[in-house]
Amino acid sequence: MPTLEQRINDCLVPVFHVLESGSDPVLRPSEHADFQVNGVMGLAKRLGVKPREVAERIVNEVDFAGLIETVEIAGPGFLNLTVSERAFVEQLEMIASDEHLGVPNATAPEVVVVDYSAPNVAKEMHVGHLRSTVIGDSLCRMLEFTGNRVIRRNHIGDWGTPFGMLIEHLIDQGEDAAVANLSMGDLDGFYREARTKFDADDVFRDRSRQRVVLLQGGDAETLRLWGILVQESIQYFGAVYQELGITLSEADVVGESSYNDMLDDVVADLDAKGLLVDSDGALCVFPEGFVNRDGEPLPVIVRKSDEGYGYAATDLAAIRDRVSNLSADRLLYVVGSPQAQHFAMCFAVATMAGWLNDQVVAEHVAFGNVLGPDRKMFKTREGGTVKLKVLLDEGSERARAALAERASNDGDRDHIAHQLAMGAIKYADLSTDRQRDYVFDWDRMLAFEGDTGPYLQYAHARICSIFRRGDDLPVGGPIILGEPAERALALQLTGFADAVASALDVLSPAKLCTYLFELAQSFTSFYESCPVLKAPDRTIMASRLTLCRLTASTLQVGLDLLGIEAPEQM
RNA sequence: GCACUCGUAGCUCAACGGACUAGAGCAUCUGACUUCGGAUCAGAGGGUUGGGGGUUCGAAUCCCUCCGAGUGCACCA
């Protein structure tokens, strides 16, 4: 189903193309009207004609098929368009009858592999994993909602030298005791103890090193012990995902170790393509355009001089696997911006190898840091990392306290507090542009005022309460947009599909956040000035109820795309 | 040193090369119906968009340069 904006654009395009083939009307939402056309000036310049003349010609020739009420030429050559009531009503009826609320499926659906979250085995999930997890999950939801096939990949850190000491520590503790420890979620404690012994105890250090050799050599007993660590950690991650409402499941966990068997093939493939260079014993690829401090070419080290493999090899194997075995059209990596160069280089190598090309693309969906109140990396008062679990629990606790202040003795308060807290945390994260750092501030995100998750949830809950309060409510009937606030709400409601599209276009849920906030604002304005249950007559009441219902659905679906729940009461 | 990201109101953030007043939210101030849930709404003040050049009919946006912050730059991930 085309959006209103698309339909209007479709009316303009033929006229623009008569004047210059391929030209774009540059139709945009406007402060001066419902939409404005910005493309006239550029076109006029290229044609060497006065903008106003071009504007007049377009106005005379365009057929808006009843979508547009008035067209005005303004300023140097803008066209200000006012949408007709009939067009709004038609569009709203289409949206209301569509379970996707008018959001069209992608014209060319893709297989998209989204790599996100990626915590480390035997390490606590901390605030540093929050953004990847929350942003990645929202992107998955939006991609699926628009008809793409999404394959989630949780690339957990389950391999490498630290596992020598972790396994030895597991042996020292005894399996049962260790499992009991780990299942309580005290992953950091376990890791710290192992580390302390490793640093202090020579014998333990030697054992750890030998254990790494056994692990890499595929020793069955060592692998069994390793598997315990991995399994316990995955269980724990799952619990955190559940609390936070993340759609990752155990089936999506494909850790670093999963690629071990493919690493030799990666080397062989790159070698066959003549890309490998021996540099001080390491097998490297030197993609163009990357230099080190001294201006010398910078390598991607595929195999280390000790014949071991590093993370670059794993990431290359993952690209190759996702392209050839998963038939991906698109690879997304929701990973912090410090990894930008690493991914740029891996993608460059993968392109040299022919794994990536015009049809199969990889993108690093980079994001900034979560900062503390001091504008530095968010840490605990003691300077340690902030455990995600602790953070989530604190949020629920704070939300519960805030709810208690507002009385209402709901038995469901704990549940609602949890929904509010998760919504607040996620919205605060998602509503800031990915690339920027953002300051984690409980008071702001849970203030329940302004541009926050709870404000959107509140708007939704208020609408639900209208339907709870009224009895014998009229259903159906024509939509009437008599009041300016009704019209403004209608305009906003018709923009949902465009908002989803633009969020996906730049892979930034923040765009959808902005849209939903504006929708909530349009709704509350409408709600103040247009009585629903006390409407002048049943016809207007029915029309307003339809607007309410559609707003509630849009908020609910929109929030769901952000991974945020929309409770009916709060 | 080189590369990437960022710099917009007191604070947190928008703005897809477009318009007469660069928008919101928080905070501040002023109002509003003894409320279809006030966790609200209406309004006010608050800005040489880090500085300086340039391209353009038009620049927060593009280019150059300088300043500031963060990050990365060979066998850790």
XYZ file of C-alpha atoms (C1' of nucleotides) in Angstrom:
647
model
C 0.000 0.000 0.000
C 1.493 3.369 -0.987
C 1.830 6.048 1.652
C 0.155 9.411 1.273
C 3.515 10.972 0.608
C 4.246 8.405 -2.095
C 0.881 8.950 -3.713
C 1.443 12.689 -3.852
C 4.944 12.152 -5.151
C 3.594 9.878 -7.868
C 1.400 12.738 -9.044
C 4.319 15.141 -9.226
C 6.896 12.908 -10.847
C 5.385 12.746 -14.386
C 5.336 16.539 -14.638
C 8.898 16.812 -13.369
C 10.001 14.159 -15.811
C 8.479 16.001 -18.751
C 10.607 19.005 -17.804
C 13.716 16.942 -17.079
C 13.903 13.180 -17.050
C 14.926 11.712 -13.741
C 14.332 14.887 -11.746
C 13.041 14.611 -8.204
C 10.249 16.804 -6.815
C 11.920 16.617 -3.367
C 8.602 16.328 -1.560
C 8.966 16.875 2.183
C 6.801 17.415 5.252
C 6.456 21.128 5.863
C 5.989 23.636 8.617
C 4.175 25.914 6.224
C 1.703 23.402 4.869
C 1.160 19.651 4.990
C 3.889 19.020 2.429
C 6.248 21.160 0.426
C 7.955 20.638 -2.904
C 11.586 21.753 -2.841
C 12.684 20.467 -6.202
C 11.528 23.401 -8.301
C 14.499 25.721 -7.701
C 17.116 23.162 -8.584
C 15.207 22.128 -11.671
C 14.723 25.725 -12.789
C 18.404 26.360 -12.430
C 19.352 23.362 -14.547
C 16.816 24.430 -17.182
C 17.945 28.048 -17.054
C 14.419 29.271 -16.389
C 13.021 31.393 -13.578
C 11.880 29.205 -10.671
C 8.489 30.824 -10.441
C 7.784 30.110 -14.090
C 8.631 26.463 -13.593
C 6.495 26.425 -10.476
C 3.528 27.846 -12.320
C 3.916 25.375 -15.119
C 3.987 22.496 -12.681
C 0.949 23.787 -10.832
C -0.951 24.057 -14.101
C -0.047 20.629 -15.369
C -0.013 18.433 -12.307
C -3.006 16.221 -11.618
C -3.276 15.495 -7.916
C -6.311 13.272 -8.426
C -8.119 14.891 -5.541
C -5.347 14.314 -3.007
C -4.470 17.962 -2.698
C -6.838 20.749 -1.706
C -4.671 23.757 -2.407
C -1.285 24.443 -3.966
C 0.528 27.669 -3.245
C 3.682 29.009 -4.820
C 5.722 30.565 -2.057
C 9.079 32.239 -1.571
C 11.614 31.702 -4.336
C 9.654 28.762 -5.786
C 8.399 26.400 -3.126
C 5.094 24.639 -3.620
C 3.062 24.373 -0.450
C 0.560 21.539 -0.586
C -2.497 21.133 1.579
C -3.958 17.650 1.664
C -7.686 17.285 1.073
C -9.871 15.862 3.808
C -11.004 13.136 1.437
C -7.413 12.011 0.887
C -6.786 11.843 4.620
C -9.944 9.861 5.211
C -9.172 7.422 2.418
C -5.650 6.919 3.638
C -6.699 6.478 7.256
C -9.290 3.900 6.259
C -6.682 1.985 4.324
C -4.308 2.064 7.263
C -6.998 1.032 9.719
C -7.898 -2.004 7.649
C -4.283 -3.170 7.352
C -2.657 -5.163 10.108
C 0.676 -3.596 9.144
C -0.862 -0.139 9.481
C 0.033 0.769 5.930
C 3.685 -0.165 6.188
C 4.512 -1.847 2.881
C 6.753 -4.848 2.479
C 10.172 -4.214 1.020
C 9.983 -4.179 -2.767
C 12.918 -6.583 -2.843
C 12.951 -8.525 0.411
C 16.418 -9.555 1.508
C 18.073 -12.099 3.710
C 19.684 -9.928 6.352
C 22.105 -11.292 8.913
C 22.207 -9.055 11.963
C 25.145 -9.527 14.293
C 24.483 -7.994 17.687
C 24.799 -8.227 21.472
C 27.845 -10.550 21.543
C 28.682 -10.859 25.236
C 31.639 -12.919 26.449
C 31.405 -16.339 28.037
C 32.196 -16.348 31.732
C 31.916 -12.594 31.868
C 29.066 -10.517 33.113
C 26.999 -8.614 30.569
C 27.610 -4.975 31.295
C 26.350 -1.609 30.207
C 28.685 -1.785 27.217
C 26.481 -4.510 25.753
C 23.305 -2.502 26.162
C 23.408 -0.458 22.977
C 24.337 -3.287 20.657
C 21.614 -5.452 22.138
C 18.875 -2.852 22.130
C 19.666 -1.243 18.774
C 20.283 -4.576 17.055
C 17.029 -5.995 18.335
C 15.030 -3.014 17.135
C 16.608 -3.224 13.680
C 15.721 -6.918 13.499
C 12.127 -6.151 14.393
C 11.846 -3.413 11.782
C 13.481 -5.495 9.077
C 11.142 -8.393 9.766
C 8.114 -6.133 9.922
C 8.896 -4.923 6.411
C 9.054 -8.434 5.017
C 12.733 -9.241 5.088
C 14.126 -12.519 6.342
C 16.288 -11.791 9.349
C 18.904 -14.167 10.675
C 20.078 -13.127 14.108
C 23.622 -13.906 15.102
C 24.869 -13.632 18.636
C 28.622 -13.800 18.095
C 29.564 -14.556 21.674
C 33.191 -14.584 22.809
C 33.596 -18.268 23.577
C 37.168 -18.949 22.502
C 40.703 -17.796 23.182
C 43.491 -17.951 25.716
C 41.463 -16.899 28.784
C 39.686 -20.230 28.650
C 42.797 -22.004 29.853
C 42.611 -20.335 33.235
C 38.819 -20.476 33.361
C 38.777 -24.221 32.829
C 41.521 -24.778 35.397
C 39.573 -22.699 37.869
C 36.510 -24.784 37.120
C 38.496 -27.906 37.909
C 39.796 -26.381 41.148
C 36.338 -25.448 42.317
C 34.814 -28.743 41.362
C 32.257 -28.919 38.614
C 29.184 -28.887 40.795
C 30.304 -25.955 42.880
C 31.362 -24.049 39.796
C 28.059 -24.673 38.058
C 26.193 -23.576 41.156
C 28.262 -20.402 41.243
C 27.803 -19.645 37.593
C 24.099 -20.359 37.514
C 23.624 -17.749 40.204
C 24.894 -15.316 37.632
C 28.116 -14.408 39.377
C 30.148 -14.618 36.196
C 32.431 -11.762 37.037
C 33.350 -13.259 40.385
C 34.362 -16.488 38.711
C 36.417 -14.694 36.100
C 38.109 -12.466 38.669
C 39.107 -15.411 40.849
C 40.631 -17.188 37.897
C 42.472 -14.062 36.870
C 43.831 -13.491 40.354
C 45.235 -17.004 40.531
C 46.659 -16.659 37.052
C 48.524 -13.508 38.008
C 49.756 -14.770 41.370
C 50.384 -18.466 40.975
C 53.085 -19.780 38.627
C 51.862 -23.358 38.777
C 48.317 -22.314 37.953
C 49.613 -20.209 35.089
C 51.467 -23.164 33.600
C 48.432 -25.397 33.964
C 46.336 -22.740 32.246
C 48.702 -22.543 29.315
C 48.752 -26.283 28.887
C 44.999 -26.296 29.071
C 44.805 -23.802 26.212
C 46.887 -26.180 24.132
C 44.560 -29.068 25.010
C 41.530 -26.947 24.181
C 42.877 -25.932 20.819
C 43.947 -29.489 20.166
C 40.406 -30.694 20.615
C 40.934 -32.776 23.750
C 37.549 -34.285 24.572
C 37.581 -33.792 28.335
C 38.777 -30.208 27.973
C 36.032 -29.499 25.481
C 33.481 -30.969 27.857
C 34.607 -28.646 30.647
C 34.652 -25.701 28.248
C 31.124 -26.620 27.210
C 29.962 -26.264 30.796
C 31.224 -22.694 30.935
C 29.628 -21.871 27.613
C 26.312 -23.465 28.481
C 26.018 -21.802 31.856
C 26.841 -18.442 30.338
C 24.280 -18.825 27.568
C 21.622 -19.616 30.144
C 22.526 -16.488 32.010
C 22.478 -14.314 28.885
C 19.071 -15.753 28.070
C 17.750 -14.629 31.427
C 18.997 -11.094 30.813
C 17.482 -11.063 27.316
C 14.192 -12.182 28.720
C 14.178 -9.475 31.345
C 15.019 -6.843 28.755
C 12.626 -8.197 26.156
C 15.202 -9.101 23.515
C 14.270 -11.493 20.729
C 17.588 -13.374 20.722
C 17.288 -17.052 21.488
C 19.773 -19.805 22.139
C 19.466 -20.859 18.510
C 20.922 -17.515 17.463
C 24.109 -18.084 19.441
C 26.880 -18.798 16.990
C 30.031 -17.952 18.876
C 33.580 -17.470 17.727
C 34.373 -21.143 18.219
C 31.748 -22.110 15.640
C 34.033 -20.834 12.935
C 37.106 -22.808 14.003
C 36.570 -25.478 11.398
C 36.272 -22.928 8.625
C 39.501 -21.048 9.275
C 41.763 -23.272 7.202
C 39.358 -22.910 4.303
C 39.476 -19.147 4.628
C 43.258 -19.250 4.353
C 43.082 -21.616 1.382
C 40.504 -19.456 -0.361
C 42.441 -16.242 0.140
C 45.630 -17.956 -0.909
C 44.027 -19.332 -4.062
C 43.015 -15.798 -4.947
C 46.584 -14.651 -4.499
C 45.793 -12.248 -1.702
C 47.954 -13.658 1.079
C 51.327 -12.178 1.882
C 53.811 -13.656 4.341
C 54.908 -10.893 6.689
C 57.246 -11.845 9.531
C 55.739 -15.308 9.446
C 52.159 -14.105 9.636
C 49.783 -14.588 6.723
C 48.319 -11.217 5.895
C 46.178 -9.377 3.400
C 47.005 -5.733 2.829
C 43.870 -3.906 1.692
C 44.494 -0.558 0.047
C 44.145 2.669 1.937
C 45.072 1.522 5.427
C 48.365 2.592 6.971
C 49.932 2.447 10.414
C 51.604 5.221 12.384
C 54.635 5.149 10.158
C 52.640 5.325 6.948
C 53.291 1.688 6.110
C 50.569 -0.618 4.815
C 48.442 -2.118 7.553
C 47.625 -5.802 7.388
C 44.623 -7.895 8.220
C 46.337 -10.772 9.978
C 44.618 -13.906 8.801
C 46.982 -16.339 10.481
C 49.447 -15.408 13.175
C 53.128 -16.292 12.987
C 52.537 -19.024 15.587
C 50.002 -20.455 13.142
C 47.128 -19.582 15.441
C 44.109 -17.557 14.398
C 42.961 -14.196 15.706
C 39.654 -12.404 15.598
C 40.180 -11.100 12.072
C 40.236 -14.675 10.800
C 37.040 -15.465 12.679
C 35.287 -12.394 11.328
C 36.377 -13.234 7.785
C 35.137 -16.789 8.204
C 31.837 -15.454 9.494
C 31.408 -13.214 6.462
C 32.201 -16.088 4.135
C 29.819 -18.400 5.985
C 26.976 -15.907 6.059
C 27.313 -15.140 2.389
C 27.801 -18.644 1.057
C 25.932 -20.845 3.529
C 23.219 -18.491 4.737
C 22.788 -16.813 1.329
C 22.726 -13.404 2.915
C 22.105 -10.333 0.808
C 23.095 -8.007 3.560
C 25.246 -8.262 6.691
C 24.790 -5.856 9.572
C 27.251 -5.576 12.443
C 25.841 -3.712 15.402
C 29.131 -3.096 17.138
C 30.651 -0.023 18.822
C 32.437 2.575 16.726
C 35.945 1.759 18.026
C 35.771 -1.292 15.755
C 35.195 0.850 12.667
C 38.642 0.335 11.183
C 38.639 -3.362 11.921
C 35.383 -3.843 10.043
C 36.374 -1.545 7.209
C 39.459 -3.694 6.712
C 37.625 -7.001 6.991
C 35.010 -5.813 4.512
C 37.773 -4.660 2.180
C 39.410 -8.086 2.300
C 36.065 -9.824 1.830
C 35.465 -7.649 -1.213
C 38.907 -8.484 -2.608
C 38.039 -12.144 -2.119
C 34.768 -11.653 -3.962
C 32.584 -12.623 -1.007
C 31.130 -9.149 -0.895
C 30.134 -7.177 -3.985
C 27.393 -4.925 -5.299
C 24.750 -7.536 -4.545
C 25.996 -8.631 -1.150
C 26.897 -5.809 1.159
C 28.153 -5.538 4.711
C 27.593 -2.549 6.943
C 29.036 -1.660 10.302
C 26.180 -0.214 12.336
C 28.397 1.722 14.700
C 27.290 3.435 17.883
C 28.719 5.706 20.545
C 29.356 5.093 24.219
C 27.061 5.179 27.188
C 28.420 7.904 29.452
C 27.984 8.485 33.157
C 26.831 11.786 34.685
C 30.446 12.985 34.533
C 30.394 12.568 30.756
C 32.984 9.822 30.926
C 32.484 6.122 30.294
C 29.668 4.925 32.527
C 31.213 3.214 35.552
C 30.142 2.390 39.066
C 31.187 4.738 41.861
C 34.020 2.340 42.573
C 35.151 2.563 38.985
C 34.021 -0.915 37.933
C 31.851 -1.839 34.997
C 28.122 -1.532 35.522
C 26.476 -4.937 35.352
C 23.527 -4.983 33.021
C 21.470 -7.119 35.387
C 22.034 -4.683 38.221
C 21.133 -1.789 35.980
C 17.869 -3.388 34.875
C 16.902 -4.252 38.419
C 17.614 -0.743 39.589
C 15.397 0.588 36.828
C 12.515 -1.626 37.910
C 13.038 -0.601 41.491
C 12.974 3.079 40.633
C 9.884 2.679 38.473
C 8.146 0.769 41.261
C 8.873 3.580 43.693
C 7.588 6.161 41.228
C 4.393 4.179 40.695
C 3.870 3.811 44.415
C 3.910 7.585 44.792
C 1.019 7.830 42.386
C -1.003 5.373 44.449
C -3.484 3.173 42.582
C -3.311 -0.184 44.299
C -2.899 -2.375 41.292
C -1.811 -5.898 42.014
C 0.104 -5.700 38.769
C 2.364 -2.921 39.883
C 5.560 -4.959 39.709
C 4.801 -6.021 36.193
C 3.970 -2.503 35.056
C 7.016 -1.087 36.813
C 9.123 -3.539 34.884
C 7.521 -2.574 31.578
C 8.063 1.091 32.327
C 11.667 0.643 33.334
C 12.630 -1.417 30.313
C 10.789 1.047 28.085
C 12.576 3.957 29.703
C 16.017 2.391 29.349
C 15.484 1.298 25.779
C 13.876 4.525 24.643
C 16.655 6.631 26.141
C 19.145 4.555 24.208
C 17.273 4.305 20.931
C 16.114 7.911 20.746
C 19.636 9.284 20.584
C 21.400 9.135 17.263
C 23.484 5.969 17.180
C 26.747 7.649 16.361
C 26.759 9.933 19.353
C 27.649 9.118 22.882
C 24.771 9.570 25.281
C 24.539 10.252 28.975
C 22.816 7.628 31.086
C 20.588 9.535 33.473
C 17.923 7.779 35.518
C 16.135 10.940 36.450
C 15.665 12.012 32.890
C 14.706 8.691 31.363
C 12.288 7.800 34.154
C 10.960 11.318 34.687
C 7.819 10.209 32.828
C 7.698 13.634 31.235
C 8.918 14.873 27.929
C 10.543 12.770 25.272
C 10.680 9.481 27.170
C 9.441 5.929 26.892
C 6.966 6.344 29.739
C 5.416 9.410 28.103
C 4.640 7.313 25.032
C 3.370 4.472 27.172
C 1.210 6.918 29.078
C -0.305 8.298 25.891
C -1.172 4.755 24.897
C -2.623 3.890 28.301
C -4.806 6.985 28.266
C -6.327 5.964 24.969
C -7.011 2.484 26.284
C -8.778 3.968 29.263
C -11.221 5.775 26.978
C -12.356 2.450 25.612
C -12.588 0.989 29.098
C -14.722 3.814 30.407
C -17.199 4.155 27.647
C -20.024 1.713 27.221
C -22.190 1.352 24.150
C -19.563 3.074 22.061
C -20.393 3.662 18.417
C -18.163 1.798 15.996
C -17.304 2.668 12.425
C -18.875 5.444 10.473
C -17.108 8.162 8.529
C -13.970 9.897 9.744
C -14.563 13.620 10.074
C -11.679 16.062 10.421
C -13.400 19.240 11.472
C -11.000 20.513 14.108
C -7.405 21.554 13.398
C -6.215 19.097 16.046
C -8.042 16.268 14.310
C -6.453 17.205 11.032
C -3.000 17.434 12.584
C -3.437 14.006 14.141
C -4.578 12.576 10.815
C -1.497 13.955 9.092
C 0.734 12.423 11.717
C -1.031 9.058 11.546
C -0.516 8.823 7.812
C 3.242 9.241 8.293
C 3.947 5.986 10.120
C 5.120 4.018 7.096
C 7.442 6.824 6.032
C 8.892 6.949 9.540
C 9.635 3.227 9.529
C 11.156 3.531 6.070
C 13.414 6.393 7.037
C 14.511 4.627 10.226
C 15.518 1.610 8.175
C 17.091 3.737 5.501
C 19.750 4.982 7.901
C 19.485 2.045 10.317
C 18.555 4.394 13.118
C 15.619 3.641 15.403
C 15.926 7.248 16.599
C 13.905 8.307 13.545
C 11.026 6.125 14.639
C 11.324 7.456 18.193
C 10.967 11.022 16.956
C 7.925 10.077 14.934
C 6.228 8.320 17.846
C 6.923 11.195 20.199
C 5.375 13.624 17.734
C 2.413 11.293 17.348
C 1.925 11.182 21.107
C 2.095 14.968 21.215
C -0.396 15.320 18.374
C -2.655 12.948 20.185
C -2.546 14.724 23.536
C -3.240 18.029 21.824
C -6.208 16.450 20.127
C -7.266 14.880 23.395
C -7.256 18.261 25.141
C -9.257 20.100 22.526
C -11.561 17.416 21.157
C -13.749 15.611 23.696
C -14.284 12.032 22.691
C -16.795 10.521 25.090
C -18.451 13.933 25.411
C -18.394 14.674 21.706
C -21.228 16.838 20.332
C -22.901 13.896 18.607
C -22.565 10.157 17.986
C -21.129 10.627 14.496
C -18.278 12.801 15.710
C -17.807 10.513 18.678
C -17.469 7.516 16.372
C -15.005 9.395 14.184
C -12.903 10.420 17.182
C -12.960 6.902 18.546
C -11.606 5.703 15.223
C -8.770 8.226 15.475
C -8.114 7.043 19.042
C -8.070 3.420 18.034
C -5.710 4.070 15.172
C -3.400 6.133 17.355
C -3.307 3.402 19.980
C -2.482 0.771 17.361
C 0.233 2.915 15.839
C 1.803 3.600 19.228
C 1.610 -0.042 20.187
C 3.069 -1.335 16.933
C 5.667 1.437 16.791
C 6.806 0.796 20.338
C 6.936 -2.908 19.591
C 9.326 -2.178 16.725
C 11.521 -0.513 19.324
C 11.146 -3.548 21.575
C 9.054 -1.582 24.072
C 5.825 -2.832 25.588
C 2.682 -0.730 25.666
C 0.701 -1.551 28.814
C -3.014 -0.760 28.786
C -2.915 0.638 32.276
C -0.169 2.194 34.325
C 51.559 11.843 12.868
C 47.505 9.512 9.913
C 42.329 7.913 9.824
C 37.264 7.793 11.549
C 33.252 9.936 14.646
C 31.410 14.089 17.093
C 30.903 19.722 18.379
C 23.562 23.152 17.624
C 19.600 27.166 23.659
C 21.809 26.577 30.886
C 21.157 20.855 30.235
C 19.741 16.494 26.894
C 18.796 16.193 21.814
C 16.146 17.247 16.390
C 16.613 19.436 11.652
C 16.667 14.173 4.583
C 21.072 21.441 0.407
C 15.798 24.970 1.338
C 12.153 29.875 3.186
C 9.555 35.007 6.685
C 11.011 33.511 13.681
C 17.324 26.893 13.395
C 13.009 23.114 16.107
C 11.661 19.756 20.521
C 12.165 17.986 25.636
C 14.120 19.206 30.612
C 14.847 23.373 33.694
C 12.813 28.699 34.419
C 8.463 31.985 34.122
C 3.003 32.807 32.885
C -1.677 30.733 32.068
C -5.807 26.579 31.654
C -10.852 23.065 32.091
C -12.490 21.085 40.388
C -9.664 16.390 34.297
C -12.874 11.095 28.570
C -6.143 9.338 33.703
C -2.753 16.914 35.454
C 2.536 11.221 34.356
C -1.599 16.873 30.694
C -2.241 21.094 27.561
C -1.556 26.447 25.797
C 2.123 30.251 25.858
C 6.917 33.204 27.075
C 12.005 34.001 27.545
C 16.539 31.593 26.127
C 21.000 30.581 19.809
C 26.778 35.249 15.827
C 24.616 26.123 14.852
C 33.126 25.597 18.073
C 36.204 29.859 15.010
C 37.435 31.556 10.059
C 37.171 31.137 4.771
C 34.712 29.125 0.231
C 30.763 26.832 -3.286
C 25.352 28.151 -3.913
C 19.609 32.073 -5.566
C 19.819 29.480 -0.551
C 24.573 26.159 4.182
C 23.816 23.548 10.922
C 23.947 20.457 6.436
C 28.703 20.381 0.954
C 34.345 21.847 0.417
C 38.966 23.887 2.768
C 41.369 25.370 7.250
C 41.996 25.972 12.405
C 40.309 24.731 17.580
C 38.217 21.193 21.027
C 36.420 16.003 22.568
C 36.432 10.760 21.755
C 38.240 6.396 19.276
C 41.512 3.421 16.296
C 46.360 2.536 14.027
C 50.698 -5.668 13.293
C 50.012 -10.949 15.472
C 44.388 -9.443 22.361
C 38.978 -9.412 21.090
